[in-house]
């Protein structure tokens, strides 16, 4: 079986370091390892509209921002296909057929959708499009026969839903669609990076993000204002690591080399953590170190971003060509799906023969 990767992001804002550790970094590694047959990266504008119907301008403006974030992180359009979801209308048709295979109560049980509904205060006025977006994600994934989806932990229920649809479809209409596996980050801290405010998830919608495109000064300020251990008042107090966002970020970003480079008092993160827990290590010193670690990770990303910002026509070409290619691939799957569902009336002469036979008898 071919190894095919699909992932994406909603153009609801610029991408942040949660996206980076949760999915983007892995995508670049997978791309460069070359151990796959095809890789598709989607800017999910149609999905972004499911909770931004009144803000089409926001979605439109962020298309290019997300594309710039991709290219600056090292995604390479010569190796992979980057496309815009709404330019692949085949995905909408697939969603429409898949809707028949999912119950309302199954969607209501989806824990990610549940918490997102709460977060957005939708309660009684959930847009149907938003409620059903797990089905549209199933269309995105299956349209490319994806076998792997590198994503953060919040996407797990979406992959479960997708695979249920695949199994139901194949059982009903014959073997057509392919099941996919989520590729979660191996590092626990990256599964769901918390926000700078200590909230459960860094998220564009919560405004608690460090963006990949933030200036060095913006990053420094955000790091220095970060949530730590509220019981660690004096430097000499013993501090807590659990739930301490600064240490979670260090878990996500820091390598032993960073200590040699920026903080030679310690050999590695375990030593620094032990000192903090004993007492005698102040938050400011840890934050200054974290700032240097994040800056060193963001530096090459910033440099590439500046290069692509100076060549927007290139970025637009990447999106246009990628979307055309993605539409061709999705059309093939749609043809297979329509054939399996017996909707391919005029693709062969079978339907005409059946009808003729039926009516000639009478
Ligand atoms: P929104 O608030 O608009 O939903 P978001 O910040 O949640 O935006 P998405 O575009 O929904 O971002 O998510 C894109 C990808 O990034 C998904 O694979 C998701 O799992 C991953 N991701 C997003 N936030 C984080 C995070 N804080 N930690 C790890 N992965 C994340
Ligand atoms: Mg999200």
mmCIF file of C-alpha atoms and ligand atoms in Angstrom:
data_model
loop_
_atom_site.group_PDB
_atom_site.id
_atom_site.type_symbol
_atom_site.label_atom_id
_atom_site.label_comp_id
_atom_site.label_asym_id
_atom_site.label_seq_id
_atom_site.Cartn_x
_atom_site.Cartn_y
_atom_site.Cartn_z
ATOM 1 C CA UNK A 1 0.000 0.000 0.000
ATOM 2 C CA UNK A 2 1.200 3.522 -0.776
ATOM 3 C CA UNK A 3 2.235 5.774 2.107
ATOM 4 C CA UNK A 4 0.355 9.035 1.797
ATOM 5 C CA UNK A 5 0.348 11.904 4.257
ATOM 6 C CA UNK A 6 -2.333 14.564 4.666
ATOM 7 C CA UNK A 7 -2.472 17.368 7.223
ATOM 8 C CA UNK A 8 -3.673 20.909 7.418
ATOM 9 C CA UNK A 9 -4.403 24.001 9.414
ATOM 10 C CA UNK A 10 -7.254 26.453 9.592
ATOM 11 C CA UNK A 11 -6.405 29.921 8.240
ATOM 12 C CA UNK A 12 -7.879 31.614 11.315
ATOM 13 C CA UNK A 13 -4.578 33.289 12.194
ATOM 14 C CA UNK A 14 -0.850 32.921 11.867
ATOM 15 C CA UNK A 15 0.614 29.643 13.041
ATOM 16 C CA UNK A 16 2.101 29.358 16.508
ATOM 17 C CA UNK A 17 4.709 27.265 18.281
ATOM 18 C CA UNK A 18 1.954 24.808 19.358
ATOM 19 C CA UNK A 19 1.380 24.023 15.678
ATOM 20 C CA UNK A 20 5.108 23.763 15.237
ATOM 21 C CA UNK A 21 5.773 21.160 17.928
ATOM 22 C CA UNK A 22 2.397 19.431 17.460
ATOM 23 C CA UNK A 23 2.564 18.903 13.725
ATOM 24 C CA UNK A 24 4.672 21.233 11.552
ATOM 25 C CA UNK A 25 8.084 20.092 12.771
ATOM 26 C CA UNK A 26 7.098 16.472 12.139
ATOM 27 C CA UNK A 27 5.836 17.275 8.663
ATOM 28 C CA UNK A 28 9.163 18.801 7.692
ATOM 29 C CA UNK A 29 11.020 15.762 9.082
ATOM 30 C CA UNK A 30 8.718 13.396 7.170
ATOM 31 C CA UNK A 31 9.109 15.430 4.003
ATOM 32 C CA UNK A 32 12.896 15.392 4.245
ATOM 33 C CA UNK A 33 13.115 11.716 5.166
ATOM 34 C CA UNK A 34 11.337 11.037 1.879
ATOM 35 C CA UNK A 35 9.829 7.817 3.229
ATOM 36 C CA UNK A 36 6.377 8.386 1.683
ATOM 37 C CA UNK A 37 4.779 8.383 -1.752
ATOM 38 C CA UNK A 38 2.941 11.684 -1.534
ATOM 39 C CA UNK A 39 2.319 14.418 1.008
ATOM 40 C CA UNK A 40 -0.528 16.927 0.929
ATOM 41 C CA UNK A 41 -0.769 19.943 3.216
ATOM 42 C CA UNK A 42 -4.105 21.730 3.214
ATOM 43 C CA UNK A 43 -5.061 25.248 4.202
ATOM 44 C CA UNK A 44 -8.536 24.506 5.559
ATOM 45 C CA UNK A 45 -10.403 27.687 4.604
ATOM 46 C CA UNK A 46 -13.811 26.002 4.243
ATOM 47 C CA UNK A 47 -13.421 24.499 7.698
ATOM 48 C CA UNK A 48 -12.323 27.865 9.103
ATOM 49 C CA UNK A 49 -15.605 29.340 7.828
ATOM 50 C CA UNK A 50 -17.629 26.877 9.911
ATOM 51 C CA UNK A 51 -17.059 29.105 12.950
ATOM 52 C CA UNK A 52 -16.122 32.280 11.085
ATOM 53 C CA UNK A 53 -19.001 32.621 8.628
ATOM 54 C CA UNK A 54 -19.238 36.342 9.429
ATOM 55 C CA UNK A 55 -15.527 36.927 8.903
ATOM 56 C CA UNK A 56 -14.642 35.834 5.363
ATOM 57 C CA UNK A 57 -12.030 38.594 5.211
ATOM 58 C CA UNK A 58 -10.156 37.107 8.170
ATOM 59 C CA UNK A 59 -9.987 33.712 6.477
ATOM 60 C CA UNK A 60 -8.925 35.269 3.161
ATOM 61 C CA UNK A 61 -6.099 37.303 4.712
ATOM 62 C CA UNK A 62 -4.732 34.365 6.653
ATOM 63 C CA UNK A 63 -4.353 32.064 3.629
ATOM 64 C CA UNK A 64 -1.088 33.727 2.699
ATOM 65 C CA UNK A 65 0.053 33.935 6.330
ATOM 66 C CA UNK A 66 -0.338 30.188 6.795
ATOM 67 C CA UNK A 67 1.383 29.533 3.444
ATOM 68 C CA UNK A 68 4.288 31.751 4.550
ATOM 69 C CA UNK A 69 4.458 29.876 7.857
ATOM 70 C CA UNK A 70 4.645 26.564 5.968
ATOM 71 C CA UNK A 71 7.390 27.675 3.648
ATOM 72 C CA UNK A 72 9.366 29.319 6.444
ATOM 73 C CA UNK A 73 9.295 26.127 8.488
ATOM 74 C CA UNK A 74 10.868 24.319 5.556
ATOM 75 C CA UNK A 75 7.941 22.695 3.751
ATOM 76 C CA UNK A 76 9.126 22.431 0.159
ATOM 77 C CA UNK A 77 6.618 22.706 -2.719
ATOM 78 C CA UNK A 78 9.017 20.729 -4.916
ATOM 79 C CA UNK A 79 8.519 17.731 -2.680
ATOM 80 C CA UNK A 80 4.940 18.103 -1.436
ATOM 81 C CA UNK A 81 1.582 19.592 -2.479
ATOM 82 C CA UNK A 82 0.256 22.615 -0.599
ATOM 83 C CA UNK A 83 -3.362 23.472 -1.450
ATOM 84 C CA UNK A 84 -6.427 25.489 -0.476
ATOM 85 C CA UNK A 85 -9.375 23.379 0.660
ATOM 86 C CA UNK A 86 -12.191 25.316 -1.048
ATOM 87 C CA UNK A 87 -10.418 25.031 -4.406
ATOM 88 C CA UNK A 88 -11.024 21.291 -4.199
ATOM 89 C CA UNK A 89 -14.861 21.162 -4.380
ATOM 90 C CA UNK A 90 -14.720 17.357 -4.665
ATOM 91 C CA UNK A 91 -14.215 17.403 -0.876
ATOM 92 C CA UNK A 92 -17.655 18.931 -0.394
ATOM 93 C CA UNK A 93 -19.347 16.254 -2.439
ATOM 94 C CA UNK A 94 -17.568 13.497 -0.531
ATOM 95 C CA UNK A 95 -18.696 15.091 2.768
ATOM 96 C CA UNK A 96 -22.271 15.074 1.529
ATOM 97 C CA UNK A 97 -22.205 11.319 0.910
ATOM 98 C CA UNK A 98 -20.396 10.575 4.180
ATOM 99 C CA UNK A 99 -23.067 12.457 6.142
ATOM 100 C CA UNK A 100 -25.379 9.516 5.554
ATOM 101 C CA UNK A 101 -22.978 7.231 7.393
ATOM 102 C CA UNK A 102 -22.783 9.198 10.666
ATOM 103 C CA UNK A 103 -25.427 9.739 13.336
ATOM 104 C CA UNK A 104 -26.124 12.979 15.172
ATOM 105 C CA UNK A 105 -25.460 11.294 18.520
ATOM 106 C CA UNK A 106 -22.070 10.071 17.299
ATOM 107 C CA UNK A 107 -21.098 13.661 16.459
ATOM 108 C CA UNK A 108 -22.422 14.865 19.815
ATOM 109 C CA UNK A 109 -20.062 12.452 21.555
ATOM 110 C CA UNK A 110 -16.934 13.839 19.857
ATOM 111 C CA UNK A 111 -14.916 15.272 22.787
ATOM 112 C CA UNK A 112 -12.986 17.820 20.695
ATOM 113 C CA UNK A 113 -16.147 19.209 19.120
ATOM 114 C CA UNK A 114 -17.761 19.300 22.578
ATOM 115 C CA UNK A 115 -14.962 21.335 24.124
ATOM 116 C CA UNK A 116 -14.689 23.619 21.094
ATOM 117 C CA UNK A 117 -18.418 24.334 21.255
ATOM 118 C CA UNK A 118 -18.008 25.305 24.915
ATOM 119 C CA UNK A 119 -14.950 27.414 24.183
ATOM 120 C CA UNK A 120 -16.823 29.363 21.510
ATOM 121 C CA UNK A 121 -19.961 29.806 23.635
ATOM 122 C CA UNK A 122 -22.033 28.280 20.819
ATOM 123 C CA UNK A 123 -24.218 26.214 23.162
ATOM 124 C CA UNK A 124 -27.673 26.477 21.600
ATOM 125 C CA UNK A 125 -26.620 28.093 18.342
ATOM 126 C CA UNK A 126 -24.058 25.723 16.887
ATOM 127 C CA UNK A 127 -23.733 26.176 13.138
ATOM 128 C CA UNK A 128 -24.511 22.851 11.425
ATOM 129 C CA UNK A 129 -21.304 23.205 9.413
ATOM 130 C CA UNK A 130 -19.252 23.431 12.581
ATOM 131 C CA UNK A 131 -21.052 20.519 14.193
ATOM 132 C CA UNK A 132 -20.332 18.339 11.175
ATOM 133 C CA UNK A 133 -16.732 19.364 10.542
ATOM 134 C CA UNK A 134 -15.409 15.940 11.633
ATOM 135 C CA UNK A 135 -17.214 14.581 8.547
ATOM 136 C CA UNK A 136 -15.589 17.139 6.307
ATOM 137 C CA UNK A 137 -12.220 16.158 7.791
ATOM 138 C CA UNK A 138 -12.975 12.558 6.866
ATOM 139 C CA UNK A 139 -13.496 13.762 3.298
ATOM 140 C CA UNK A 140 -10.171 15.651 3.341
ATOM 141 C CA UNK A 141 -8.272 12.622 4.584
ATOM 142 C CA UNK A 142 -9.911 9.974 2.421
ATOM 143 C CA UNK A 143 -9.890 12.064 -0.779
ATOM 144 C CA UNK A 144 -6.135 11.545 -0.930
ATOM 145 C CA UNK A 145 -6.200 7.945 0.351
ATOM 146 C CA UNK A 146 -4.057 9.239 3.204
ATOM 147 C CA UNK A 147 -2.528 6.590 5.427
ATOM 148 C CA UNK A 148 -0.935 8.954 7.960
ATOM 149 C CA UNK A 149 -1.972 12.273 9.496
ATOM 150 C CA UNK A 150 0.662 14.064 11.601
ATOM 151 C CA UNK A 151 -1.366 16.167 14.070
ATOM 152 C CA UNK A 152 -1.784 17.218 17.685
ATOM 153 C CA UNK A 153 -3.722 15.212 20.261
ATOM 154 C CA UNK A 154 -6.961 17.161 19.715
ATOM 155 C CA UNK A 155 -7.210 15.499 16.307
ATOM 156 C CA UNK A 156 -7.437 11.957 17.671
ATOM 157 C CA UNK A 157 -11.263 11.877 17.762
ATOM 158 C CA UNK A 158 -11.310 13.150 14.153
ATOM 159 C CA UNK A 159 -9.186 10.238 12.992
ATOM 160 C CA UNK A 160 -11.414 7.793 14.875
ATOM 161 C CA UNK A 161 -14.452 9.312 13.182
ATOM 162 C CA UNK A 162 -12.740 9.137 9.781
ATOM 163 C CA UNK A 163 -11.871 5.474 10.176
ATOM 164 C CA UNK A 164 -15.425 4.641 11.264
ATOM 165 C CA UNK A 165 -16.694 6.277 8.077
ATOM 166 C CA UNK A 166 -14.140 4.369 6.013
ATOM 167 C CA UNK A 167 -15.188 1.038 7.534
ATOM 168 C CA UNK A 168 -18.883 1.784 7.144
ATOM 169 C CA UNK A 169 -18.425 2.945 3.559
ATOM 170 C CA UNK A 170 -16.352 -0.082 2.587
ATOM 171 C CA UNK A 171 -18.756 -2.494 4.279
ATOM 172 C CA UNK A 172 -21.753 -0.915 2.537
ATOM 173 C CA UNK A 173 -20.419 -0.097 -0.917
ATOM 174 C CA UNK A 174 -17.346 -2.307 -1.274
ATOM 175 C CA UNK A 175 -13.648 -1.767 -0.574
ATOM 176 C CA UNK A 176 -12.954 1.793 -1.773
ATOM 177 C CA UNK A 177 -11.549 4.058 0.956
ATOM 178 C CA UNK A 178 -8.339 3.808 2.985
ATOM 179 C CA UNK A 179 -7.993 3.957 6.771
ATOM 180 C CA UNK A 180 -5.500 6.463 8.203
ATOM 181 C CA UNK A 181 -3.387 6.569 11.297
ATOM 182 C CA UNK A 182 -2.668 9.660 13.377
ATOM 183 C CA UNK A 183 1.032 10.428 13.910
ATOM 184 C CA UNK A 184 1.168 12.063 17.319
ATOM 185 C CA UNK A 185 4.305 13.819 18.557
ATOM 186 C CA UNK A 186 6.531 11.393 20.483
ATOM 187 C CA UNK A 187 7.365 14.065 23.047
ATOM 188 C CA UNK A 188 4.530 14.260 25.634
ATOM 189 C CA UNK A 189 4.885 18.045 26.015
ATOM 190 C CA UNK A 190 4.116 18.490 22.313
ATOM 191 C CA UNK A 191 0.823 16.601 22.257
ATOM 192 C CA UNK A 192 -1.044 19.702 23.340
ATOM 193 C CA UNK A 193 1.238 22.628 24.065
ATOM 194 C CA UNK A 194 -0.387 24.892 26.687
ATOM 195 C CA UNK A 195 -0.865 28.622 26.140
ATOM 196 C CA UNK A 196 1.481 31.240 27.608
ATOM 197 C CA UNK A 197 -1.312 31.837 30.165
ATOM 198 C CA UNK A 198 -1.074 28.230 31.356
ATOM 199 C CA UNK A 199 -4.447 27.345 29.746
ATOM 200 C CA UNK A 200 -4.766 23.789 28.475
ATOM 201 C CA UNK A 201 -4.033 24.551 24.812
ATOM 202 C CA UNK A 202 -2.219 27.227 22.903
ATOM 203 C CA UNK A 203 -4.835 28.225 20.379
ATOM 204 C CA UNK A 204 -5.355 31.070 17.940
ATOM 205 C CA UNK A 205 -8.897 31.406 19.269
ATOM 206 C CA UNK A 206 -7.686 31.936 22.850
ATOM 207 C CA UNK A 207 -5.059 34.620 22.152
ATOM 208 C CA UNK A 208 -2.393 32.877 24.257
ATOM 209 C CA UNK A 209 0.089 32.168 21.501
ATOM 210 C CA UNK A 210 3.691 32.711 20.576
ATOM 211 C CA UNK A 211 3.530 33.028 16.808
ATOM 212 C CA UNK A 212 6.232 31.715 14.502
ATOM 213 C CA UNK A 213 6.277 35.177 12.936
ATOM 214 C CA UNK A 214 6.577 37.142 16.210
ATOM 215 C CA UNK A 215 9.561 39.490 16.389
ATOM 216 C CA UNK A 216 12.389 38.622 18.817
ATOM 217 C CA UNK A 217 11.127 41.341 21.177
ATOM 218 C CA UNK A 218 7.517 40.067 21.096
ATOM 219 C CA UNK A 219 8.719 36.556 21.881
ATOM 220 C CA UNK A 220 10.911 37.823 24.727
ATOM 221 C CA UNK A 221 8.034 39.758 26.297
ATOM 222 C CA UNK A 222 5.645 36.818 26.038
ATOM 223 C CA UNK A 223 8.174 34.456 27.596
ATOM 224 C CA UNK A 224 9.021 36.841 30.437
ATOM 225 C CA UNK A 225 5.281 37.223 31.248
ATOM 226 C CA UNK A 226 4.592 33.515 31.158
ATOM 227 C CA UNK A 227 2.700 31.550 33.747
ATOM 228 C CA UNK A 228 4.944 29.549 36.109
ATOM 229 C CA UNK A 229 4.425 28.095 39.603
ATOM 230 C CA UNK A 230 2.215 30.424 41.685
ATOM 231 C CA UNK A 231 3.669 28.982 44.929
ATOM 232 C CA UNK A 232 7.256 29.775 43.925
ATOM 233 C CA UNK A 233 7.442 33.272 45.406
ATOM 234 C CA UNK A 234 11.040 33.615 46.567
ATOM 235 C CA UNK A 235 14.037 32.287 44.653
ATOM 236 C CA UNK A 236 14.898 30.086 47.638
ATOM 237 C CA UNK A 237 11.402 28.450 47.663
ATOM 238 C CA UNK A 238 11.188 24.931 46.253
ATOM 239 C CA UNK A 239 9.369 25.113 42.911
ATOM 240 C CA UNK A 240 6.994 22.806 41.034
ATOM 241 C CA UNK A 241 7.607 21.512 37.540
ATOM 242 C CA UNK A 242 4.179 19.954 36.938
ATOM 243 C CA UNK A 243 1.769 22.396 35.344
ATOM 244 C CA UNK A 244 4.582 24.948 35.103
ATOM 245 C CA UNK A 245 4.285 26.193 31.542
ATOM 246 C CA UNK A 246 7.895 27.366 31.317
ATOM 247 C CA UNK A 247 9.143 23.845 31.978
ATOM 248 C CA UNK A 248 6.573 22.327 29.626
ATOM 249 C CA UNK A 249 7.960 24.571 26.869
ATOM 250 C CA UNK A 250 11.497 23.559 27.772
ATOM 251 C CA UNK A 251 10.395 19.910 27.533
ATOM 252 C CA UNK A 252 9.074 20.674 24.056
ATOM 253 C CA UNK A 253 12.014 22.685 22.717
ATOM 254 C CA UNK A 254 15.181 22.244 24.716
ATOM 255 C CA UNK A 255 18.103 20.029 23.695
ATOM 256 C CA UNK A 256 21.263 19.322 25.716
ATOM 257 C CA UNK A 257 23.281 21.516 23.292
ATOM 258 C CA UNK A 258 21.246 24.522 24.405
ATOM 259 C CA UNK A 259 22.741 24.246 27.899
ATOM 260 C CA UNK A 260 26.303 24.286 26.593
ATOM 261 C CA UNK A 261 25.387 27.270 24.438
ATOM 262 C CA UNK A 262 23.233 29.397 26.756
ATOM 263 C CA UNK A 263 23.313 28.055 30.320
ATOM 264 C CA UNK A 264 26.475 26.079 31.107
ATOM 265 C CA UNK A 265 25.593 25.866 34.836
ATOM 266 C CA UNK A 266 23.653 22.719 33.907
ATOM 267 C CA UNK A 267 24.372 19.805 31.587
ATOM 268 C CA UNK A 268 20.756 19.095 30.782
ATOM 269 C CA UNK A 269 17.131 19.834 31.614
ATOM 270 C CA UNK A 270 16.946 17.235 34.387
ATOM 271 C CA UNK A 271 19.663 19.070 36.322
ATOM 272 C CA UNK A 272 17.912 22.393 35.901
ATOM 273 C CA UNK A 273 14.570 20.897 36.984
ATOM 274 C CA UNK A 274 16.177 19.318 40.068
ATOM 275 C CA UNK A 275 17.618 22.682 41.105
ATOM 276 C CA UNK A 276 14.261 24.401 40.644
ATOM 277 C CA UNK A 277 12.532 21.743 42.745
ATOM 278 C CA UNK A 278 15.168 22.006 45.504
ATOM 279 C CA UNK A 279 14.833 25.785 45.602
ATOM 280 C CA UNK A 280 17.415 28.429 44.774
ATOM 281 C CA UNK A 281 16.647 28.816 41.059
ATOM 282 C CA UNK A 282 14.611 31.878 40.093
ATOM 283 C CA UNK A 283 11.910 32.048 37.395
ATOM 284 C CA UNK A 284 13.710 34.893 35.626
ATOM 285 C CA UNK A 285 16.804 32.797 34.964
ATOM 286 C CA UNK A 286 14.708 29.912 33.621
ATOM 287 C CA UNK A 287 12.650 32.255 31.447
ATOM 288 C CA UNK A 288 15.756 33.931 30.035
ATOM 289 C CA UNK A 289 17.057 30.500 29.079
ATOM 290 C CA UNK A 290 13.719 29.506 27.521
ATOM 291 C CA UNK A 291 13.722 32.742 25.545
ATOM 292 C CA UNK A 292 17.164 31.934 24.111
ATOM 293 C CA UNK A 293 16.068 28.389 23.229
ATOM 294 C CA UNK A 294 12.913 29.543 21.428
ATOM 295 C CA UNK A 295 14.735 32.377 19.655
ATOM 296 C CA UNK A 296 17.363 29.955 18.346
ATOM 297 C CA UNK A 297 14.613 27.669 16.998
ATOM 298 C CA UNK A 298 12.719 30.578 15.417
ATOM 299 C CA UNK A 299 15.737 32.316 13.891
ATOM 300 C CA UNK A 300 16.033 30.203 10.700
ATOM 301 C CA UNK A 301 12.223 30.295 10.348
ATOM 302 C CA UNK A 302 12.277 34.120 10.477
ATOM 303 C CA UNK A 303 15.051 34.279 7.902
ATOM 304 C CA UNK A 304 13.155 32.096 5.441
ATOM 305 C CA UNK A 305 9.945 34.057 6.072
ATOM 306 C CA UNK A 306 11.665 37.314 5.099
ATOM 307 C CA UNK A 307 12.802 35.678 1.856
ATOM 308 C CA UNK A 308 9.302 34.464 0.914
ATOM 309 C CA UNK A 309 7.621 37.715 1.984
ATOM 310 C CA UNK A 310 9.775 39.381 -0.653
ATOM 311 C CA UNK A 311 8.410 36.998 -3.306
ATOM 312 C CA UNK A 312 4.641 36.787 -2.827
ATOM 313 C CA UNK A 313 3.971 35.898 -6.516
ATOM 314 C CA UNK A 314 5.958 32.691 -5.924
ATOM 315 C CA UNK A 315 3.823 31.842 -2.875
ATOM 316 C CA UNK A 316 0.627 32.447 -4.870
ATOM 317 C CA UNK A 317 1.877 30.189 -7.672
ATOM 318 C CA UNK A 318 2.604 27.434 -5.149
ATOM 319 C CA UNK A 319 -0.976 27.618 -3.859
ATOM 320 C CA UNK A 320 -2.565 27.754 -7.299
ATOM 321 C CA UNK A 321 -0.559 24.872 -8.763
ATOM 322 C CA UNK A 322 -0.945 22.813 -5.572
ATOM 323 C CA UNK A 323 -4.722 23.296 -5.538
ATOM 324 C CA UNK A 324 -5.031 22.246 -9.190
ATOM 325 C CA UNK A 325 -3.045 19.097 -8.510
ATOM 326 C CA UNK A 326 -5.028 18.281 -5.337
ATOM 327 C CA UNK A 327 -8.323 18.691 -7.227
ATOM 328 C CA UNK A 328 -7.205 16.140 -9.848
ATOM 329 C CA UNK A 329 -6.302 13.586 -7.185
ATOM 330 C CA UNK A 330 -9.545 14.168 -5.260
ATOM 331 C CA UNK A 331 -11.547 13.813 -8.485
ATOM 332 C CA UNK A 332 -10.127 10.310 -8.972
ATOM 333 C CA UNK A 333 -11.284 9.318 -5.490
ATOM 334 C CA UNK A 334 -14.666 10.924 -6.073
ATOM 335 C CA UNK A 335 -15.026 8.873 -9.284
ATOM 336 C CA UNK A 336 -14.257 5.714 -7.294
ATOM 337 C CA UNK A 337 -16.748 6.700 -4.601
ATOM 338 C CA UNK A 338 -19.493 7.483 -7.109
ATOM 339 C CA UNK A 339 -18.888 4.181 -8.863
ATOM 340 C CA UNK A 340 -19.024 2.276 -5.560
ATOM 341 C CA UNK A 341 -22.282 4.055 -4.676
ATOM 342 C CA UNK A 342 -23.731 3.273 -8.102
ATOM 343 C CA UNK A 343 -23.958 6.932 -9.012
ATOM 344 C CA UNK A 344 -21.774 6.622 -12.111
ATOM 345 C CA UNK A 345 -24.741 6.550 -14.483
ATOM 346 C CA UNK A 346 -23.038 7.641 -17.665
ATOM 347 C CA UNK A 347 -19.414 6.645 -17.030
ATOM 348 C CA UNK A 348 -19.988 3.254 -18.665
ATOM 349 C CA UNK A 349 -22.866 1.876 -20.746
ATOM 350 C CA UNK A 350 -23.975 -0.388 -17.898
ATOM 351 C CA UNK A 351 -26.743 1.901 -16.640
ATOM 352 C CA UNK A 352 -28.171 2.358 -20.129
ATOM 353 C CA UNK A 353 -28.160 -1.409 -20.693
ATOM 354 C CA UNK A 354 -29.882 -2.088 -17.362
ATOM 355 C CA UNK A 355 -32.633 0.404 -18.096
ATOM 356 C CA UNK A 356 -33.116 -0.791 -21.624
ATOM 357 C CA UNK A 357 -33.366 -4.379 -20.415
ATOM 358 C CA UNK A 358 -35.862 -3.346 -17.748
ATOM 359 C CA UNK A 359 -38.125 -1.475 -20.136
ATOM 360 C CA UNK A 360 -37.855 -3.848 -23.046
ATOM 361 C CA UNK A 361 -39.293 -6.599 -20.815
ATOM 362 C CA UNK A 362 -42.433 -4.690 -20.039
HETATM 363 P P1 LIG B 1 -8.270 27.414 16.089
HETATM 364 O O1 LIG B 1 -8.239 28.084 17.426
HETATM 365 O O2 LIG B 1 -8.734 28.286 14.989
HETATM 366 O O3 LIG B 1 -8.945 26.056 16.116
HETATM 367 P P2 LIG B 1 -5.764 26.123 16.469
HETATM 368 O O4 LIG B 1 -4.698 26.954 17.079
HETATM 369 O O5 LIG B 1 -6.462 25.098 17.287
HETATM 370 O O6 LIG B 1 -6.762 27.123 15.770
HETATM 371 P P3 LIG B 1 -5.801 24.390 14.146
HETATM 372 O O7 LIG B 1 -5.649 24.992 12.800
HETATM 373 O O8 LIG B 1 -7.159 23.983 14.628
HETATM 374 O O9 LIG B 1 -5.143 25.397 15.205
HETATM 375 O O10 LIG B 1 -4.834 23.112 14.296
HETATM 376 C C1 LIG B 1 -3.902 22.717 13.301
HETATM 377 C C2 LIG B 1 -2.983 21.598 13.747
HETATM 378 O O11 LIG B 1 -2.139 22.033 14.804
HETATM 379 C C3 LIG B 1 -3.694 20.351 14.294
HETATM 380 O O12 LIG B 1 -2.948 19.226 13.911
HETATM 381 C C4 LIG B 1 -3.626 20.516 15.779
HETATM 382 O O13 LIG B 1 -3.646 19.274 16.447
HETATM 383 C C5 LIG B 1 -2.261 21.180 15.948
HETATM 384 N N1 LIG B 1 -2.249 22.039 17.144
HETATM 385 C C6 LIG B 1 -2.943 23.185 17.316
HETATM 386 N N2 LIG B 1 -2.707 23.700 18.534
HETATM 387 C C7 LIG B 1 -1.814 22.865 19.131
HETATM 388 C C8 LIG B 1 -1.163 22.849 20.412
HETATM 389 N N3 LIG B 1 -1.379 23.814 21.305
HETATM 390 N N4 LIG B 1 -0.302 21.833 20.703
HETATM 391 C C9 LIG B 1 -0.076 20.843 19.798
HETATM 392 N N5 LIG B 1 -0.662 20.804 18.582
HETATM 393 C C10 LIG B 1 -1.520 21.786 18.242
HETATM 394 MG MG1 LIG B 2 -8.271 24.003 16.390
#
